[in-house]
mmCIF file of C-alpha atoms in Angstrom:
data_model
loop_
_atom_site.group_PDB
_atom_site.id
_atom_site.type_symbol
_atom_site.label_atom_id
_atom_site.label_comp_id
_atom_site.label_asym_id
_atom_site.label_seq_id
_atom_site.Cartn_x
_atom_site.Cartn_y
_atom_site.Cartn_z
ATOM 1 C CA MET A 1 -2.586 28.671 -7.905
ATOM 2 C CA ALA A 2 -3.704 26.505 -4.921
ATOM 3 C CA GLU A 3 -7.428 27.252 -5.588
ATOM 4 C CA ASP A 4 -7.066 25.906 -9.201
ATOM 5 C CA MET A 5 -6.968 22.366 -7.643
ATOM 6 C CA GLY A 6 -10.722 22.575 -7.214
ATOM 7 C CA SER A 7 -12.686 20.608 -4.816
ATOM 8 C CA THR A 8 -11.368 16.912 -5.617
ATOM 9 C CA VAL A 9 -9.496 16.482 -2.322
ATOM 10 C CA PRO A 10 -12.346 17.703 0.101
ATOM 11 C CA ARG A 11 -14.857 15.595 -1.910
ATOM 12 C CA ARG A 12 -12.910 12.502 -1.322
ATOM 13 C CA GLN A 13 -12.379 13.352 2.352
ATOM 14 C CA LEU A 14 -16.020 13.897 2.835
ATOM 15 C CA GLY A 15 -16.965 10.760 0.886
ATOM 16 C CA ARG A 16 -14.690 8.580 2.930
ATOM 17 C CA ALA A 17 -15.982 9.948 6.169
ATOM 18 C CA LEU A 18 -19.598 9.397 5.179
ATOM 19 C CA ARG A 19 -18.860 5.943 3.887
ATOM 20 C CA GLN A 20 -17.335 4.968 7.025
ATOM 21 C CA LEU A 21 -20.119 6.315 9.200
ATOM 22 C CA ARG A 22 -22.752 4.400 6.990
ATOM 23 C CA THR A 23 -20.735 1.152 7.340
ATOM 24 C CA GLU A 24 -20.342 1.510 11.022
ATOM 25 C CA ALA A 25 -24.070 2.103 11.303
ATOM 26 C CA GLY A 26 -24.817 -0.936 9.332
ATOM 27 C CA VAL A 27 -26.828 0.899 6.683
ATOM 28 C CA THR A 28 -26.713 -0.316 3.110
ATOM 29 C CA LEU A 29 -26.634 2.102 0.104
ATOM 30 C CA ASP A 30 -30.007 1.121 -0.809
ATOM 31 C CA ALA A 31 -31.502 1.642 2.721
ATOM 32 C CA ALA A 32 -29.635 5.012 2.917
ATOM 33 C CA ALA A 33 -31.026 6.265 -0.345
ATOM 34 C CA GLU A 34 -34.680 5.250 0.644
ATOM 35 C CA ALA A 35 -34.332 6.960 4.114
ATOM 36 C CA LEU A 36 -32.954 10.100 2.541
ATOM 37 C CA GLU A 37 -35.600 9.963 -0.293
ATOM 38 C CA CYS A 38 -32.987 10.220 -3.140
ATOM 39 C CA SER A 39 -31.378 7.860 -5.617
ATOM 40 C CA ARG A 40 -28.751 5.140 -4.737
ATOM 41 C CA GLN A 41 -26.529 6.758 -7.441
ATOM 42 C CA LYS A 42 -26.523 10.162 -5.536
ATOM 43 C CA VAL A 43 -25.402 8.493 -2.308
ATOM 44 C CA TRP A 44 -22.720 6.514 -4.177
ATOM 45 C CA ARG A 45 -21.399 9.712 -5.942
ATOM 46 C CA ILE A 46 -21.138 11.650 -2.805
ATOM 47 C CA GLU A 47 -19.176 8.788 -1.093
ATOM 48 C CA SER A 48 -16.963 8.211 -4.082
ATOM 49 C CA GLY A 49 -16.035 11.998 -4.133
ATOM 50 C CA LEU A 50 -17.488 12.246 -7.673
ATOM 51 C CA GLY A 51 -19.681 15.262 -7.055
ATOM 52 C CA SER A 52 -20.275 18.120 -4.639
ATOM 53 C CA ALA A 53 -22.519 17.860 -1.551
ATOM 54 C CA ARG A 54 -24.919 20.205 0.018
ATOM 55 C CA GLY A 55 -24.831 20.865 3.703
ATOM 56 C CA VAL A 56 -28.403 19.806 4.145
ATOM 57 C CA ASP A 57 -27.637 16.415 2.562
ATOM 58 C CA VAL A 58 -24.678 15.843 4.842
ATOM 59 C CA ARG A 59 -26.540 16.832 7.883
ATOM 60 C CA ALA A 60 -29.334 14.439 6.993
ATOM 61 C CA MET A 61 -26.753 11.508 6.244
ATOM 62 C CA CYS A 62 -25.055 12.237 9.553
ATOM 63 C CA GLN A 63 -28.510 12.182 11.477
ATOM 64 C CA LEU A 64 -29.322 8.797 9.795
ATOM 65 C CA TYR A 65 -25.945 7.304 10.874
ATOM 66 C CA ASP A 66 -26.116 8.726 14.373
ATOM 67 C CA ALA A 67 -22.997 10.958 14.082
ATOM 68 C CA ASN A 68 -22.377 13.283 17.027
ATOM 69 C CA ALA A 69 -22.939 17.057 16.668
ATOM 70 C CA GLU A 70 -19.344 18.033 16.529
ATOM 71 C CA LEU A 71 -18.539 15.615 13.597
ATOM 72 C CA THR A 72 -21.911 16.647 11.947
ATOM 73 C CA GLY A 73 -20.754 20.297 12.075
ATOM 74 C CA ALA A 74 -17.281 19.463 10.742
ATOM 75 C CA LEU A 75 -18.480 17.345 7.813
ATOM 76 C CA ALA A 76 -21.200 20.014 6.877
ATOM 77 C CA ALA A 77 -18.480 22.723 6.842
ATOM 78 C CA LEU A 78 -16.324 20.293 4.586
ATOM 79 C CA ALA A 79 -19.209 20.130 2.179
ATOM 80 C CA SER A 80 -18.910 23.761 1.460
ATOM 81 C CA GLU A 81 -15.430 23.055 0.065
ATOM 82 C CA THR A 82 -16.785 20.621 -2.383
ATOM 83 C CA LYS A 83 -18.443 23.355 -4.441
ATOM 84 C CA ALA A 84 -15.176 24.771 -5.751
ATOM 85 C CA LYS A 85 -14.581 24.298 -9.480
ATOM 86 C CA GLY A 86 -11.177 23.509 -10.978
ATOM 87 C CA TRP A 87 -9.921 25.219 -14.178
ATOM 88 C CA TRP A 88 -10.787 22.061 -16.182
ATOM 89 C CA HIS A 89 -14.503 22.588 -15.796
ATOM 90 C CA ALA A 90 -14.282 25.187 -18.504
ATOM 91 C CA TYR A 91 -13.665 22.236 -20.960
ATOM 92 C CA GLY A 92 -17.126 20.826 -20.501
ATOM 93 C CA ASP A 93 -17.895 17.629 -22.368
ATOM 94 C CA ALA A 94 -14.299 17.311 -23.543
ATOM 95 C CA ILE A 95 -13.403 15.748 -20.178
ATOM 96 C CA PRO A 96 -15.483 12.570 -19.254
ATOM 97 C CA ASP A 97 -17.152 12.512 -15.736
ATOM 98 C CA TRP A 98 -14.982 9.520 -14.809
ATOM 99 C CA PHE A 99 -11.620 11.317 -15.690
ATOM 100 C CA GLU A 100 -12.628 14.674 -14.045
ATOM 101 C CA LEU A 101 -11.708 13.065 -10.603
ATOM 102 C CA TYR A 102 -8.257 12.035 -12.061
ATOM 103 C CA VAL A 103 -7.457 15.578 -13.337
ATOM 104 C CA GLY A 104 -8.252 16.916 -9.852
ATOM 105 C CA LEU A 105 -6.196 14.366 -8.154
ATOM 106 C CA GLU A 106 -3.307 14.904 -10.541
ATOM 107 C CA GLN A 107 -3.375 18.831 -9.929
ATOM 108 C CA ALA A 108 -3.217 18.091 -6.006
ATOM 109 C CA ALA A 109 -0.465 15.337 -6.225
ATOM 110 C CA GLY A 110 3.043 15.804 -4.892
ATOM 111 C CA ARG A 111 4.493 12.826 -6.595
ATOM 112 C CA LEU A 112 3.304 11.046 -9.778
ATOM 113 C CA ARG A 113 4.624 7.762 -10.979
ATOM 114 C CA PHE A 114 3.626 6.553 -14.512
ATOM 115 C CA PHE A 115 4.069 3.108 -16.041
ATOM 116 C CA LYS A 116 3.161 3.029 -19.761
ATOM 117 C CA ASN A 117 3.711 0.296 -22.379
ATOM 118 C CA THR A 118 1.731 1.603 -25.132
ATOM 119 C CA LEU A 119 1.768 5.403 -25.411
ATOM 120 C CA VAL A 120 3.673 8.371 -23.912
ATOM 121 C CA PRO A 121 1.586 9.624 -20.860
ATOM 122 C CA GLY A 122 -0.633 12.633 -21.627
ATOM 123 C CA LEU A 123 1.419 14.880 -19.371
ATOM 124 C CA LEU A 124 4.488 14.373 -21.631
ATOM 125 C CA GLN A 125 2.650 14.496 -25.069
ATOM 126 C CA THR A 126 3.291 17.147 -27.777
ATOM 127 C CA ARG A 127 0.373 18.584 -29.500
ATOM 128 C CA ARG A 128 0.773 16.595 -32.814
ATOM 129 C CA TYR A 129 1.283 13.378 -31.034
ATOM 130 C CA ALA A 130 -1.888 13.959 -28.921
ATOM 131 C CA LEU A 131 -3.965 14.685 -31.964
ATOM 132 C CA GLY A 132 -2.636 11.694 -33.700
ATOM 133 C CA ILE A 133 -3.936 9.494 -30.855
ATOM 134 C CA TYR A 134 -7.350 11.165 -30.886
ATOM 135 C CA GLN A 135 -7.708 10.717 -34.646
ATOM 136 C CA VAL A 136 -7.108 6.842 -34.068
ATOM 137 C CA ASP A 137 -8.837 6.152 -30.833
ATOM 138 C CA GLN A 138 -11.915 8.536 -31.425
ATOM 139 C CA PRO A 139 -12.472 9.061 -35.089
ATOM 140 C CA GLU A 140 -16.100 9.949 -34.555
ATOM 141 C CA MET A 141 -15.100 13.120 -32.750
ATOM 142 C CA SER A 142 -15.577 16.404 -34.544
ATOM 143 C CA GLN A 143 -12.286 18.292 -35.322
ATOM 144 C CA GLU A 144 -13.567 21.151 -32.844
ATOM 145 C CA ASP A 145 -13.970 18.616 -30.073
ATOM 146 C CA ARG A 146 -10.725 16.901 -30.785
ATOM 147 C CA GLU A 147 -8.852 20.155 -30.669
ATOM 148 C CA LEU A 148 -10.677 20.914 -27.418
ATOM 149 C CA ALA A 149 -9.622 17.598 -25.861
ATOM 150 C CA VAL A 150 -5.938 18.123 -26.943
ATOM 151 C CA GLU A 151 -5.967 21.727 -25.392
ATOM 152 C CA LEU A 152 -7.184 20.160 -22.138
ATOM 153 C CA ARG A 153 -4.420 17.697 -22.278
ATOM 154 C CA LEU A 154 -1.795 20.559 -22.932
ATOM 155 C CA GLN A 155 -3.254 22.652 -20.194
ATOM 156 C CA ARG A 156 -2.757 19.848 -17.646
ATOM 157 C CA GLN A 157 1.018 20.024 -18.431
ATOM 158 C CA SER A 158 1.236 23.290 -16.842
ATOM 159 C CA LEU A 159 1.726 21.548 -13.492
ATOM 160 C CA LEU A 160 5.108 20.397 -14.535
ATOM 161 C CA THR A 161 6.712 23.830 -14.255
ATOM 162 C CA ARG A 162 4.419 25.568 -11.742
ATOM 163 C CA ARG A 163 5.773 27.330 -8.880
ATOM 164 C CA LEU A 164 2.891 27.489 -6.406
ATOM 165 C CA PRO A 165 2.039 25.068 -5.293
ATOM 166 C CA ARG A 166 5.426 23.320 -6.141
ATOM 167 C CA ALA A 167 5.557 21.288 -9.319
ATOM 168 C CA PRO A 168 5.136 17.549 -8.314
ATOM 169 C CA ARG A 169 7.895 15.078 -8.677
ATOM 170 C CA VAL A 170 7.154 13.189 -11.871
ATOM 171 C CA GLN A 171 8.782 9.603 -12.591
ATOM 172 C CA VAL A 172 7.994 7.883 -15.963
ATOM 173 C CA THR A 173 8.827 4.313 -16.758
ATOM 174 C CA LEU A 174 8.187 3.473 -20.393
ATOM 175 C CA CYS A 175 8.593 0.383 -22.228
ATOM 176 C CA GLU A 176 10.907 0.438 -25.262
ATOM 177 C CA SER A 177 7.886 -0.317 -27.330
ATOM 178 C CA VAL A 178 6.336 3.106 -26.637
ATOM 179 C CA LEU A 179 9.226 4.724 -28.422
ATOM 180 C CA LEU A 180 9.044 2.412 -31.519
ATOM 181 C CA ARG A 181 5.239 2.544 -31.972
ATOM 182 C CA PRO A 182 4.447 5.180 -34.569
ATOM 183 C CA VAL A 183 1.826 7.825 -33.950
ATOM 184 C CA GLY A 184 1.277 9.947 -36.950
ATOM 185 C CA ASP A 185 4.224 10.271 -39.375
ATOM 186 C CA PRO A 186 8.117 10.025 -38.579
ATOM 187 C CA PRO A 187 8.368 13.899 -37.955
ATOM 188 C CA VAL A 188 5.551 13.671 -35.204
ATOM 189 C CA MET A 189 7.432 10.877 -33.483
ATOM 190 C CA ALA A 190 10.810 12.641 -33.909
ATOM 191 C CA GLU A 191 9.349 15.747 -32.222
ATOM 192 C CA GLN A 192 7.755 13.681 -29.353
ATOM 193 C CA LEU A 193 11.022 11.884 -28.599
ATOM 194 C CA ARG A 194 13.008 15.116 -28.557
ATOM 195 C CA HIS A 195 10.372 16.495 -26.199
ATOM 196 C CA LEU A 196 11.013 13.680 -23.822
ATOM 197 C CA LEU A 197 14.653 14.434 -23.857
ATOM 198 C CA GLU A 198 13.948 18.119 -23.204
ATOM 199 C CA LEU A 199 11.666 17.233 -20.291
ATOM 200 C CA THR A 200 14.408 15.314 -18.536
ATOM 201 C CA ASP A 201 16.259 18.444 -18.197
ATOM 202 C CA LEU A 202 13.746 19.678 -15.572
ATOM 203 C CA PRO A 203 14.839 18.613 -12.069
ATOM 204 C CA ASN A 204 11.401 17.195 -11.149
ATOM 205 C CA ILE A 205 11.062 14.957 -14.057
ATOM 206 C CA SER A 206 12.781 11.532 -14.793
ATOM 207 C CA VAL A 207 12.018 9.221 -17.721
ATOM 208 C CA ARG A 208 13.427 5.730 -17.794
ATOM 209 C CA ILE A 209 13.068 3.022 -20.383
ATOM 210 C CA VAL A 210 12.510 -0.727 -19.870
ATOM 211 C CA PRO A 211 14.337 -2.314 -22.780
ATOM 212 C CA LEU A 212 12.597 -5.140 -24.856
ATOM 213 C CA ALA A 213 15.534 -7.296 -23.901
ATOM 214 C CA ALA A 214 14.451 -7.200 -20.334
ATOM 215 C CA GLY A 215 11.662 -9.653 -21.185
ATOM 216 C CA PRO A 216 8.548 -10.281 -19.120
ATOM 217 C CA HIS A 217 7.897 -8.241 -16.150
ATOM 218 C CA GLY A 218 5.309 -7.214 -13.420
ATOM 219 C CA GLY A 219 3.913 -4.516 -15.625
ATOM 220 C CA ASN A 220 2.682 -7.196 -18.099
ATOM 221 C CA VAL A 221 0.240 -8.463 -15.420
ATOM 222 C CA ALA A 222 -0.569 -5.046 -13.636
ATOM 223 C CA GLY A 223 -1.101 -3.090 -16.984
ATOM 224 C CA GLU A 224 -0.602 0.635 -17.396
ATOM 225 C CA PHE A 225 -1.027 2.594 -14.007
ATOM 226 C CA VAL A 226 -0.338 6.001 -12.357
ATOM 227 C CA MET A 227 0.552 6.314 -8.648
ATOM 228 C CA LEU A 228 -0.437 9.437 -7.049
ATOM 229 C CA GLU A 229 0.941 10.689 -3.658
ATOM 230 C CA PHE A 230 -0.273 13.810 -1.893
ATOM 231 C CA PRO A 231 1.495 16.328 0.329
ATOM 232 C CA PRO A 232 -0.032 17.006 3.802
ATOM 233 C CA GLY A 233 -1.264 20.526 2.945
ATOM 234 C CA ASN A 234 -3.189 22.206 5.724
ATOM 235 C CA ARG A 235 -4.481 18.992 7.223
ATOM 236 C CA SER A 236 -2.473 16.819 9.608
ATOM 237 C CA THR A 237 -3.178 13.656 7.719
ATOM 238 C CA PRO A 238 -2.314 13.535 3.999
ATOM 239 C CA GLU A 239 -4.681 12.429 1.515
ATOM 240 C CA PRO A 240 -4.344 8.688 1.000
ATOM 241 C CA ALA A 241 -2.198 7.719 -2.094
ATOM 242 C CA VAL A 242 -4.201 6.439 -5.069
ATOM 243 C CA ILE A 243 -3.612 4.071 -7.926
ATOM 244 C CA TYR A 244 -5.281 5.049 -11.225
ATOM 245 C CA SER A 245 -5.682 2.780 -14.286
ATOM 246 C CA GLU A 246 -7.840 3.423 -17.294
ATOM 247 C CA SER A 247 -10.074 1.292 -19.609
ATOM 248 C CA LEU A 248 -12.177 1.981 -22.696
ATOM 249 C CA THR A 249 -15.267 2.898 -20.602
ATOM 250 C CA GLY A 250 -13.827 4.376 -17.353
ATOM 251 C CA GLY A 251 -11.147 4.818 -14.785
ATOM 252 C CA LEU A 252 -10.409 2.614 -11.716
ATOM 253 C CA TYR A 253 -9.222 4.331 -8.443
ATOM 254 C CA LEU A 254 -7.671 2.170 -5.718
ATOM 255 C CA ASP A 255 -6.738 3.777 -2.465
ATOM 256 C CA ARG A 256 -6.590 0.915 0.044
ATOM 257 C CA PRO A 257 -3.057 0.636 1.570
ATOM 258 C CA SER A 258 -2.897 -3.070 0.467
ATOM 259 C CA GLU A 259 -3.651 -2.154 -3.115
ATOM 260 C CA PHE A 260 -1.078 0.496 -3.206
ATOM 261 C CA ALA A 261 1.442 -1.854 -1.614
ATOM 262 C CA ALA A 262 0.795 -4.364 -4.375
ATOM 263 C CA TYR A 263 1.563 -1.787 -7.162
ATOM 264 C CA GLU A 264 4.556 -0.399 -5.145
ATOM 265 C CA LYS A 265 5.999 -3.937 -5.700
ATOM 266 C CA VAL A 266 5.410 -3.808 -9.360
ATOM 267 C CA TRP A 267 7.004 -0.470 -9.585
ATOM 268 C CA MET A 268 10.162 -1.762 -7.703
ATOM 269 C CA ASN A 269 10.380 -4.563 -10.219
ATOM 270 C CA LEU A 270 10.282 -2.276 -13.124
ATOM 271 C CA ASP A 271 12.709 0.108 -11.287
ATOM 272 C CA ARG A 272 15.238 -2.820 -11.292
ATOM 273 C CA LEU A 273 14.795 -3.627 -14.985
ATOM 274 C CA ALA A 274 14.772 -0.013 -16.285
ATOM 275 C CA LEU A 275 17.806 1.659 -17.688
ATOM 276 C CA ASP A 276 19.200 4.498 -15.620
ATOM 277 C CA GLY A 277 18.580 8.125 -16.743
ATOM 278 C CA GLY A 278 21.695 8.388 -18.951
ATOM 279 C CA GLN A 279 21.171 5.060 -20.506
ATOM 280 C CA SER A 280 17.579 5.839 -21.232
ATOM 281 C CA ARG A 281 18.400 9.200 -22.875
ATOM 282 C CA HIS A 282 20.819 7.359 -24.996
ATOM 283 C CA LEU A 283 18.183 4.800 -26.101
ATOM 284 C CA ILE A 284 15.648 7.486 -26.794
ATOM 285 C CA ASN A 285 18.268 9.381 -28.870
ATOM 286 C CA LYS A 286 19.169 6.190 -30.790
ATOM 287 C CA ILE A 287 15.473 5.414 -31.738
ATOM 288 C CA LEU A 288 14.916 9.077 -32.593
ATOM 289 C CA GLY A 289 17.664 8.890 -35.259
ATOM 290 C CA GLU A 290 17.581 5.384 -36.452
ATOM 291 C CA VAL A 291 13.764 4.570 -36.401
ATOM 292 C CA HIS A 292 12.091 8.089 -36.841
ATOM 293 C CA HIS A 293 14.878 9.662 -38.774
ATOM 294 C CA GLY A 294 15.019 12.701 -36.554
ATOM 295 C CA ALA A 295 18.090 14.733 -35.960
ATOM 296 C CA PRO A 296 19.738 13.260 -32.739
ATOM 297 C CA ASP A 297 19.867 15.426 -29.639
ATOM 298 C CA GLN A 298 23.565 16.566 -29.431
ATOM 299 C CA ARG A 299 23.454 17.313 -25.598
ATOM 300 C CA PRO A 300 25.485 15.036 -23.306
ATOM 301 C CA MET A 301 23.642 11.745 -22.566
ATOM 302 C CA ALA A 302 25.060 11.402 -18.972
#
C-alpha cells in the first residue's frame, strides 16, 4: 500500500526547502540553532530528512529565514506528513538510523539500479545467504537480533512483486566474483544462485554479470552503489534521484544532478562490459553447477 512508504519523501522535500531558505537568508546552521534555541543536530536532521518535524518548529524556521506567509503555510502543512511511520519502524533497533532513510527511499522508488562487486544485494538474497552474511559481519549480534535483521531484509523484498504502487524496475549488475565468493556452505550458495535465476523470470527484474575477463572498470573506483529514481506521484516535480553507497559506519546519500550524472557514466561503462541477460543466466548456471555443485537450472537460458 502507498501509505507503507512512510514519511521519507515528504521529510526530504521539507528538508530541502528549509535548507534552501536558510542558505538564501545567509544563516549558518550554528546561528539557526542558537536563534531557535535548539541543537545544531536537530536543525541538521530536519534539513537532511532524517526525522519528522513539528509545525511549530517549521514556522519558527520560516520566520527566522523571512519566508512569506504562503510558503510558511505550505511547509507547515508538509510537516504534518513527516510523522507517518513506515512498516519498517516495527523492527526497532534492527535497522540503524542511517539506513532507515534508505529503506524509505527504496520503497518509494520507481527504478532501482544496483552495482555490487562483493555480495548479492539484500533485495535478492535468500534467508540462509543473509544469515551467513550477518554471522560473519556482525558476530557480536545475538541470534534473536540476527533473525530480526534478516526478517527485515526479507520483508523489504515484497516490493519486487507488489501491485500497488507498481513494483519498481530493478536492474542489477554483479561482478562475477559475487557468484564465486562463498557465503555459508555450497548448498547455501547453490540456493542463492538458483534464486537469482528465478528472479530474472520477473518482468521488472534484470541481473547482468560483468565477467572477470572484462578487467578493470569504472566500478573499481566508484565502489558499490545504488541508483534510485522516483515517479512523480501526486506532485508536479518528481523527487530528485539519489545515489546511495554504504560504509562500515553509515550511508552516503548524493542527490545533486552532477553527482548522479557521474555515477550514470559509471553505470553506462558497466552496461557496456556486462554480459546480456541470456549470457548472464548461462554464466550463473555454469557457476552454480561447477563451483557450488548445485543442480543446474534446466530452463532455457535465452
